Amino acid sequence: MIRDGLAALLSSDPRIEVIGQAGDGREAVDLARELDPDVIVMDIRMPELDGLAATAELLGDRAAAEDADPARLRPKVLVLTTFDLDEYVYEALGAGASGFLLKDAPAADLIQGVVVVASGDALLAPSITRRLIGDFARRRRHQRPSPGATAGLTPRELDVLRLIARGLSNAEIAAELVLAEQTVKTHVGHLLTKLGLRDRTQAVVYAYENGLTA
């Protein structure tokens, strides 16, 4: 009943087409491999295979593809759960999820979350964003920039990465650096590809891990 309601909600937006539903994690993995969706809205607690394991398995498929472009890998995974527990967020980020929302969020937030994640941006519930990303990354954070960590980036791409780590949107980065927003999007795409990262969430974690934040 809840799954049908979520599907109806998402289908009400003309930007979104719901192409499949799954009742458990194993079915979700099998169906995703068959249908190749752009975005999966993934629950955490499910029978057969939980959502975190399913996410890791699906994104592992994509990363293993010989011709995969890490910045454009599909599917993007938006984790939707009732459980506001730190360890779930840590595991979701570690598995490669692009977003994390709680089920008590307004309906409009879910629709916007799917759109945001599909575009390649990252999304975390506002109540947990800064604390959890920072704490997750500090588990292995270096005190100084890791040698060679950004050797392949241009100075401008490094500026953009640092601002992504501060939580700025493309529009805010463009204003900060006095650039066109499309130019910022290009820089983001380039740095994700060079660093082998899937999306902005991984870029934030990477920046924290390698001492690129203040």
Tab-separated table of N, CA, C and O in Angstrom, residues 156 160 163 169-189 200:
chain	number	residue	atom	x	y	z
A	156	ARG	N	41.181	25.668	-10.697
A	156	ARG	CA	39.770	26.033	-10.647
A	156	ARG	C	38.911	24.855	-10.221
A	156	ARG	O	37.966	25.006	-9.435
A	160	VAL	N	36.414	24.556	-6.933
A	160	VAL	CA	35.041	24.066	-6.997
A	160	VAL	C	34.838	22.908	-6.024
A	160	VAL	O	33.829	22.844	-5.311
A	163	LEU	N	34.415	24.128	-2.505
A	163	LEU	CA	33.114	24.761	-2.284
A	163	LEU	C	31.996	23.724	-2.255
A	163	LEU	O	31.018	23.880	-1.511
A	169	SER	N	25.652	24.990	-3.627
A	169	SER	CA	25.059	24.533	-4.883
A	169	SER	C	25.860	25.090	-6.056
A	169	SER	O	26.731	25.956	-5.882
A	170	ASN	N	25.556	24.612	-7.262
A	170	ASN	CA	26.247	25.145	-8.439
A	170	ASN	C	26.040	26.649	-8.581
A	170	ASN	O	26.973	27.379	-8.926
A	171	ALA	N	24.827	27.111	-8.316
A	171	ALA	CA	24.547	28.539	-8.436
A	171	ALA	C	25.356	29.343	-7.420
A	171	ALA	O	25.886	30.414	-7.737
A	172	GLU	N	25.462	28.825	-6.198
A	172	GLU	CA	26.216	29.520	-5.163
A	172	GLU	C	27.720	29.504	-5.475
A	172	GLU	O	28.421	30.495	-5.236
A	173	ILE	N	28.205	28.392	-6.022
A	173	ILE	CA	29.610	28.322	-6.419
A	173	ILE	C	29.890	29.315	-7.540
A	173	ILE	O	30.922	30.002	-7.538
A	174	ALA	N	28.966	29.409	-8.484
A	174	ALA	CA	29.133	30.354	-9.588
A	174	ALA	C	29.232	31.780	-9.069
A	174	ALA	O	30.074	32.569	-9.530
A	175	ALA	N	28.392	32.127	-8.092
A	175	ALA	CA	28.436	33.470	-7.520
A	175	ALA	C	29.734	33.699	-6.758
A	175	ALA	O	30.351	34.769	-6.851
A	176	GLU	N	30.185	32.692	-6.028
A	176	GLU	CA	31.411	32.798	-5.229
A	176	GLU	C	32.644	33.002	-6.109
A	176	GLU	O	33.531	33.801	-5.784
A	177	LEU	N	32.682	32.289	-7.233
A	177	LEU	CA	33.865	32.319	-8.099
A	177	LEU	C	33.702	33.248	-9.297
A	177	LEU	O	34.615	33.357	-10.130
A	178	VAL	N	32.545	33.893	-9.376
A	178	VAL	CA	32.229	34.801	-10.499
A	178	VAL	C	32.364	34.043	-11.830
A	178	VAL	O	33.135	34.401	-12.721
A	179	LEU	N	31.622	32.957	-11.928
A	179	LEU	CA	31.600	32.141	-13.135
A	179	LEU	C	30.163	31.928	-13.577
A	179	LEU	O	29.223	32.116	-12.794
A	180	ALA	N	29.977	31.502	-14.816
A	180	ALA	CA	28.661	31.095	-15.277
A	180	ALA	C	28.315	29.757	-14.638
A	180	ALA	O	29.188	28.909	-14.417
A	181	GLU	N	27.032	29.541	-14.337
A	181	GLU	CA	26.630	28.290	-13.698
A	181	GLU	C	26.960	27.092	-14.580
A	181	GLU	O	27.357	26.028	-14.075
A	182	GLN	N	26.823	27.224	-15.890
A	182	GLN	CA	27.152	26.124	-16.792
A	182	GLN	C	28.645	25.775	-16.721
A	182	GLN	O	29.026	24.613	-16.818
A	183	THR	N	29.477	26.804	-16.531
A	183	THR	CA	30.916	26.563	-16.383
A	183	THR	C	31.190	25.753	-15.122
A	183	THR	O	32.029	24.847	-15.122
A	184	VAL	N	30.475	26.080	-14.047
A	184	VAL	CA	30.632	25.327	-12.804
A	184	VAL	C	30.222	23.870	-13.018
A	184	VAL	O	30.908	22.942	-12.576
A	185	LYS	N	29.107	23.653	-13.719
A	185	LYS	CA	28.662	22.287	-13.986
A	185	LYS	C	29.724	21.511	-14.757
A	185	LYS	O	29.966	20.326	-14.503
A	186	THR	N	30.372	22.184	-15.693
A	186	THR	CA	31.440	21.536	-16.454
A	186	THR	C	32.602	21.160	-15.551
A	186	THR	O	33.139	20.046	-15.631
A	187	HIS	N	32.995	22.084	-14.672
A	187	HIS	CA	34.084	21.794	-13.733
A	187	HIS	C	33.721	20.617	-12.821
A	187	HIS	O	34.563	19.750	-12.541
A	188	VAL	N	32.465	20.587	-12.344
A	188	VAL	CA	32.027	19.500	-11.469
A	188	VAL	C	32.130	18.167	-12.205
A	188	VAL	O	32.654	17.182	-11.677
A	189	GLY	N	31.655	18.128	-13.440
A	189	GLY	CA	31.739	16.900	-14.221
A	189	GLY	C	33.159	16.437	-14.434
A	189	GLY	O	33.472	15.244	-14.303
A	200	ARG	N	28.164	14.261	-6.140
A	200	ARG	CA	28.616	15.289	-5.204
A	200	ARG	C	28.761	14.760	-3.784
A	200	ARG	O	29.603	15.237	-3.016
